């Protein structure tokens, strides 16, 4: 999570979280809040300046650091966890119901018990096109895709999909043999044997444009193995280069839609990220398409390519009739 709109709920949740886990390691807490340890340290430094009116030594939140662990020594009254809003409860129900329908869940009964408790607290909220997780939407189309994929898994059927690959900015049609449904960081994926690539692939459900359940059975080969997601969905490849971008507030969605590592929160709601790419021309198009809401800090070759492409576009407009040039 990042940005002022996400940081405030995190700050409010941090104190009761730390009170319940005295002596927790900073890297473990950062993992639970889905931020980097560096970002969590910044949050903790800000908490030191928060507290009750008067803002003296006995009024502010106080923390104690010992090595890489953290303990709250004075909570300034912030000792109760935040309650879920109706929208948040509904979003959690969407994610939990998707998890309950996912084949291979270790303890489906525990998931269903959690659903029952949240429904009782939220008054039987009915989800429909709500926010799921950190800024990720599951609309009606994605929910319908998930239901169809779950049905194909249950019935052992192959699928034909029309899929958008964001890293290459291209749409392809593929026939796949479903293996399992996954939810990683509130994003739903289909893991399947792709007959086109002849390998196991992960497909984001919100990037499947069309889906057809085939009459033929799903037959992933015996050597097809589930993807190791212990380090996340995105695994860097040796042929990929690395760009450091600064995103203005209106471009922060890039860090949610594409595989990025958040580096720094900057002034004015801007965000510095590290993003890997294999195709320079694709990255140039992405930056130019953001219309000035993204700046390339490095590598220099990428920044120069963006400047050159923009200059070429401006030069071409000089040869257009005035009615088109403006």
Coordinates of C-alpha atoms in Angstrom, one line a residue:
X1 CA 0.0 0.0 0.0
X2 CA 1.2 3.5 -0.7
X3 CA 0.0 7.1 -1.0
X4 CA -1.8 9.3 1.5
X5 CA -5.2 7.6 1.0
X6 CA -3.7 4.2 1.8
X7 CA -1.1 5.4 4.4
X8 CA -3.7 6.9 6.8
X9 CA -5.6 3.6 7.4
X10 CA -2.2 1.8 7.8
X11 CA -1.1 4.3 10.4
X12 CA -4.3 3.9 12.3
X13 CA -4.0 0.1 12.2
X14 CA -0.3 -0.1 13.1
X15 CA -0.6 0.7 16.9
X16 CA -3.2 -2.0 17.8
X17 CA -1.4 -4.4 15.5
X18 CA 1.9 -3.8 17.3
X19 CA 0.2 -4.0 20.7
X20 CA -1.0 -7.4 19.9
X21 CA 2.5 -8.5 18.7
X22 CA 5.0 -7.0 21.1
X23 CA 8.6 -7.5 19.9
X24 CA 7.6 -8.3 16.3
X25 CA 10.4 -7.9 13.7
X26 CA 10.0 -4.9 11.4
X27 CA 10.4 -7.0 8.3
X28 CA 7.5 -9.4 9.4
X29 CA 5.2 -6.4 10.2
X30 CA 6.1 -4.9 6.8
X31 CA 5.2 -8.1 5.1
X32 CA 1.8 -8.2 6.9
X33 CA 1.1 -4.6 5.7
X34 CA 2.4 -5.3 2.2
X35 CA 5.0 -2.5 2.3
X36 CA 8.8 -2.5 2.3
X37 CA 10.6 -2.4 5.7
X38 CA 11.9 1.0 4.7
X39 CA 8.4 2.3 4.2
X40 CA 7.3 0.8 7.5
X41 CA 10.1 2.6 9.3
X42 CA 8.9 5.9 7.8
X43 CA 5.4 5.1 9.1
X44 CA 6.8 4.4 12.6
X45 CA 8.8 7.7 12.5
X46 CA 5.6 9.5 11.7
X47 CA 3.7 7.8 14.5
X48 CA 6.2 9.3 17.0
X49 CA 4.7 12.7 16.1
X50 CA 1.0 11.6 16.6
X51 CA -1.0 11.6 19.8
X52 CA -3.4 13.5 22.0
X53 CA -3.9 17.3 22.2
X54 CA -1.1 18.8 24.3
X55 CA 1.4 16.9 22.3
X56 CA 3.9 16.7 25.1
X57 CA 6.0 13.6 26.0
X58 CA 3.1 11.9 27.8
X59 CA 0.6 12.6 25.0
X60 CA 2.4 11.2 22.0
X61 CA 2.7 7.6 20.8
X62 CA 5.9 6.1 22.1
X63 CA 7.8 3.2 20.5
X64 CA 10.8 1.2 21.6
X65 CA 13.2 -0.3 19.1
X66 CA 15.6 -3.1 20.0
X67 CA 17.6 -4.3 17.0
X68 CA 15.1 -5.1 14.3
X69 CA 12.1 -5.5 16.7
X70 CA 9.5 -2.9 17.7
X71 CA 7.3 -2.5 20.9
X72 CA 4.7 0.1 21.6
X73 CA 5.3 1.6 25.1
X74 CA 2.5 4.2 25.0
X75 CA -0.5 3.9 22.7
X76 CA -2.1 7.4 23.3
X77 CA -5.5 5.7 23.3
X78 CA -5.1 4.1 19.9
X79 CA -5.5 0.6 21.2
X80 CA -8.5 -0.6 19.4
X81 CA -8.3 -2.1 15.9
X82 CA -10.2 -0.4 13.1
X83 CA -13.7 -1.7 12.2
X84 CA -14.4 -2.7 8.7
X85 CA -16.6 -0.4 6.7
X86 CA -19.5 -1.9 4.7
X87 CA -17.4 -1.6 1.5
X88 CA -14.4 -3.2 3.1
X89 CA -16.4 -6.1 4.5
X90 CA -18.0 -6.6 1.1
X91 CA -14.6 -6.6 -0.6
X92 CA -13.3 -9.2 1.9
X93 CA -16.4 -11.4 1.3
X94 CA -15.7 -11.3 -2.5
X95 CA -12.1 -12.5 -1.9
X96 CA -13.1 -15.1 0.7
X97 CA -15.8 -16.5 -1.5
X98 CA -13.4 -16.8 -4.4
X99 CA -11.0 -18.6 -2.1
X100 CA -13.7 -21.0 -0.9
X101 CA -14.5 -21.8 -4.6
X102 CA -10.8 -22.4 -5.4
X103 CA -9.9 -26.1 -5.7
X104 CA -7.1 -27.2 -3.4
X105 CA -7.7 -24.8 -0.5
X106 CA -6.1 -26.4 2.5
X107 CA -8.9 -25.5 5.0
X108 CA -12.1 -24.6 3.1
X109 CA -14.1 -25.0 6.3
X110 CA -12.1 -22.2 8.0
X111 CA -12.7 -20.0 5.0
X112 CA -16.5 -20.6 5.2
X113 CA -16.5 -19.9 8.9
X114 CA -14.8 -16.6 8.3
X115 CA -17.4 -15.8 5.6
X116 CA -20.2 -16.5 8.1
X117 CA -18.7 -14.3 10.7
X118 CA -18.2 -11.3 8.4
X119 CA -21.6 -11.7 6.9
X120 CA -23.1 -11.6 10.4
X121 CA -21.2 -8.5 11.2
X122 CA -21.8 -6.8 7.9
X123 CA -25.5 -7.5 7.7
X124 CA -25.4 -10.0 4.8
X125 CA -23.6 -7.6 2.4
X126 CA -23.9 -8.7 -1.2
X127 CA -20.8 -7.9 -3.3
X128 CA -21.2 -6.7 -6.9
X129 CA -18.3 -5.0 -8.6
X130 CA -16.5 -3.8 -5.5
X131 CA -12.9 -3.0 -4.7
X132 CA -10.9 -6.1 -3.7
X133 CA -7.7 -5.5 -1.9
X134 CA -5.3 -2.7 -2.6
X135 CA -6.9 -0.8 -5.4
X136 CA -7.8 -3.9 -7.5
X137 CA -11.4 -4.1 -8.8
X138 CA -13.3 -7.2 -9.5
X139 CA -16.2 -6.1 -11.7
X140 CA -19.0 -8.2 -13.0
X141 CA -17.1 -9.4 -16.0
X142 CA -14.1 -10.6 -13.9
X143 CA -16.5 -12.3 -11.4
X144 CA -18.2 -14.1 -14.3
X145 CA -14.9 -15.2 -15.7
X146 CA -13.9 -16.5 -12.3
X147 CA -17.1 -18.5 -12.1
X148 CA -16.6 -20.0 -15.6
X149 CA -13.0 -20.9 -14.8
X150 CA -14.0 -22.5 -11.6
X151 CA -16.6 -24.5 -13.5
X152 CA -14.1 -25.7 -16.0
X153 CA -11.7 -26.8 -13.2
X154 CA -14.5 -28.6 -11.5
X155 CA -15.6 -30.4 -14.8
X156 CA -12.0 -30.9 -16.0
X157 CA -12.6 -28.9 -19.3
X158 CA -10.1 -27.1 -21.5
X159 CA -10.5 -23.4 -22.2
X160 CA -10.0 -21.1 -25.2
X161 CA -9.1 -17.6 -24.0
X162 CA -8.4 -14.3 -25.6
X163 CA -5.7 -12.8 -23.3
X164 CA -4.0 -9.4 -23.0
X165 CA -0.3 -9.6 -22.1
X166 CA 0.5 -6.2 -20.5
X167 CA 4.3 -6.6 -20.6
X168 CA 4.2 -7.0 -24.4
X169 CA 1.1 -4.9 -25.1
X170 CA -0.5 -7.6 -27.2
X171 CA -3.6 -9.8 -27.3
X172 CA -3.3 -13.5 -28.1
X173 CA -5.6 -16.4 -28.4
X174 CA -4.6 -19.5 -26.5
X175 CA -6.0 -23.0 -25.6
X176 CA -5.2 -23.8 -22.1
X177 CA -5.6 -26.8 -19.7
X178 CA -6.6 -25.3 -16.3
X179 CA -4.7 -26.5 -13.2
X180 CA -5.9 -24.2 -10.4
X181 CA -7.3 -20.8 -9.4
X182 CA -5.1 -18.5 -7.3
X183 CA -5.6 -15.3 -5.4
X184 CA -2.3 -13.5 -4.9
X185 CA -2.4 -10.0 -3.2
X186 CA -6.1 -9.7 -3.9
X187 CA -5.6 -10.5 -7.7
X188 CA -7.2 -13.6 -9.1
X189 CA -5.1 -15.8 -11.5
X190 CA -5.7 -18.9 -13.6
X191 CA -2.7 -21.3 -13.6
X192 CA -2.9 -23.5 -16.6
X193 CA -0.8 -25.4 -19.2
X194 CA -0.7 -23.2 -22.2
X195 CA -0.6 -25.2 -25.4
X196 CA 0.7 -22.2 -27.3
X197 CA 3.8 -21.7 -25.0
X198 CA 4.0 -25.4 -24.2
X199 CA 4.6 -24.5 -20.5
X200 CA 2.7 -23.6 -17.3
X201 CA 1.5 -20.0 -17.3
X202 CA -0.4 -17.6 -15.0
X203 CA -3.2 -15.6 -16.5
X204 CA -4.8 -12.7 -14.6
X205 CA -8.5 -13.1 -14.8
X206 CA -9.1 -9.3 -15.4
X207 CA -7.0 -9.6 -18.5
X208 CA -9.0 -12.4 -20.1
X209 CA -11.1 -10.6 -22.7
X210 CA -13.0 -13.7 -23.9
X211 CA -13.4 -17.2 -22.6
X212 CA -14.9 -20.4 -24.1
X213 CA -15.3 -23.6 -22.2
X214 CA -14.4 -26.4 -24.7
X215 CA -16.0 -29.9 -24.9
X216 CA -12.5 -31.5 -24.8
X217 CA -11.0 -32.5 -21.4
X218 CA -8.2 -30.6 -19.8
X219 CA -5.1 -32.7 -20.1
X220 CA -2.0 -30.9 -18.6
X221 CA 1.0 -33.1 -19.2
X222 CA 2.4 -35.1 -16.3
X223 CA 5.5 -33.0 -16.0
X224 CA 3.5 -29.7 -15.5
X225 CA 4.1 -28.4 -12.0
X226 CA 2.5 -25.6 -10.0
X227 CA 4.3 -22.3 -10.0
X228 CA 6.4 -21.5 -7.0
X229 CA 4.9 -18.2 -5.7
X230 CA 7.0 -18.0 -2.5
X231 CA 8.7 -14.8 -4.0
X232 CA 5.5 -13.5 -5.6
X233 CA 4.0 -13.8 -9.0
X234 CA 6.6 -11.9 -10.9
X235 CA 10.0 -13.5 -11.4
X236 CA 12.6 -11.3 -13.1
X237 CA 14.3 -12.7 -16.1
X238 CA 18.0 -12.2 -17.1
X239 CA 17.0 -10.4 -20.3
X240 CA 15.0 -7.8 -18.6
X241 CA 16.3 -4.3 -17.9
X242 CA 15.4 -2.1 -15.0
X243 CA 13.9 1.3 -15.0
X244 CA 13.4 3.8 -12.2
X245 CA 10.3 5.9 -12.7
X246 CA 8.7 8.7 -10.7
X247 CA 4.9 8.5 -11.0
X248 CA 2.6 11.5 -10.4
X249 CA -0.6 10.8 -8.4
X250 CA -2.6 10.2 -11.6
X251 CA -0.1 7.6 -12.8
X252 CA 0.2 5.6 -9.6
X253 CA -2.1 3.0 -11.1
X254 CA 0.9 1.8 -13.0
X255 CA 2.4 0.3 -9.8
X256 CA -0.8 -1.7 -9.3
X257 CA -1.3 -2.9 -12.8
X258 CA 2.3 -3.8 -13.8
X259 CA 4.9 -5.7 -11.8
X260 CA 6.7 -2.9 -9.9
X261 CA 8.7 -2.5 -6.7
X262 CA 7.8 0.6 -4.7
X263 CA 10.9 2.4 -3.6
X264 CA 10.0 5.8 -2.1
X265 CA 7.0 8.0 -1.2
X266 CA 7.8 11.4 -2.5
X267 CA 6.2 14.8 -1.9
X268 CA 2.9 15.7 -3.5
X269 CA 1.7 12.1 -3.6
X270 CA 4.3 11.0 -6.1
X271 CA 5.8 7.5 -6.1
X272 CA 9.3 6.3 -7.1
X273 CA 9.2 2.7 -8.4
X274 CA 11.5 0.2 -10.0
X275 CA 10.0 -1.6 -13.0
X276 CA 11.6 -4.3 -15.1
X277 CA 11.0 -4.6 -18.9
X278 CA 12.3 -6.6 -21.8
X279 CA 11.1 -4.4 -24.8
X280 CA 12.3 -0.8 -24.8
X281 CA 9.8 0.3 -27.4
X282 CA 7.0 -0.9 -25.2
X283 CA 8.3 0.9 -22.2
X284 CA 8.7 4.1 -24.3
X285 CA 5.1 3.8 -25.4
X286 CA 4.0 3.3 -21.8
X287 CA 5.8 6.4 -20.5
X288 CA 4.6 8.6 -23.4
X289 CA 1.1 7.4 -22.9
X290 CA 1.1 8.7 -19.4
X291 CA 1.2 12.2 -20.8
X292 CA 3.9 13.7 -18.6
X293 CA 2.7 12.0 -15.4
X294 CA 5.8 9.8 -15.4
X295 CA 9.5 10.7 -15.4
X296 CA 12.3 8.3 -16.2
X297 CA 15.2 8.7 -13.8
X298 CA 17.2 5.8 -15.2
X299 CA 18.5 4.3 -17.3
X300 CA 19.7 7.2 -19.4
X301 CA 19.2 5.3 -22.6
X302 CA 15.5 4.9 -21.9
X303 CA 15.0 8.6 -20.9
X304 CA 16.7 9.5 -24.2
X305 CA 14.6 7.2 -26.2
X306 CA 11.4 8.8 -24.6
X307 CA 12.7 12.3 -25.4
X308 CA 13.6 11.3 -29.0
X309 CA 10.2 9.6 -29.7
X310 CA 8.4 12.7 -28.3
X311 CA 10.6 15.0 -30.4
X312 CA 9.9 12.9 -33.6
X313 CA 6.2 13.1 -32.9
X314 CA 6.3 16.9 -32.5
X315 CA 8.4 17.2 -35.8
X316 CA 5.8 15.1 -37.7
X317 CA 3.0 17.5 -36.6
X318 CA 4.8 20.4 -38.3
X319 CA 4.1 18.8 -41.7
X320 CA 0.3 18.4 -41.0
X321 CA -2.3 21.0 -42.1
X322 CA -3.0 23.5 -39.3
X323 CA -6.4 22.0 -38.7
X324 CA -4.8 18.7 -37.7
X325 CA -1.7 20.1 -36.0
X326 CA -3.9 21.7 -33.3

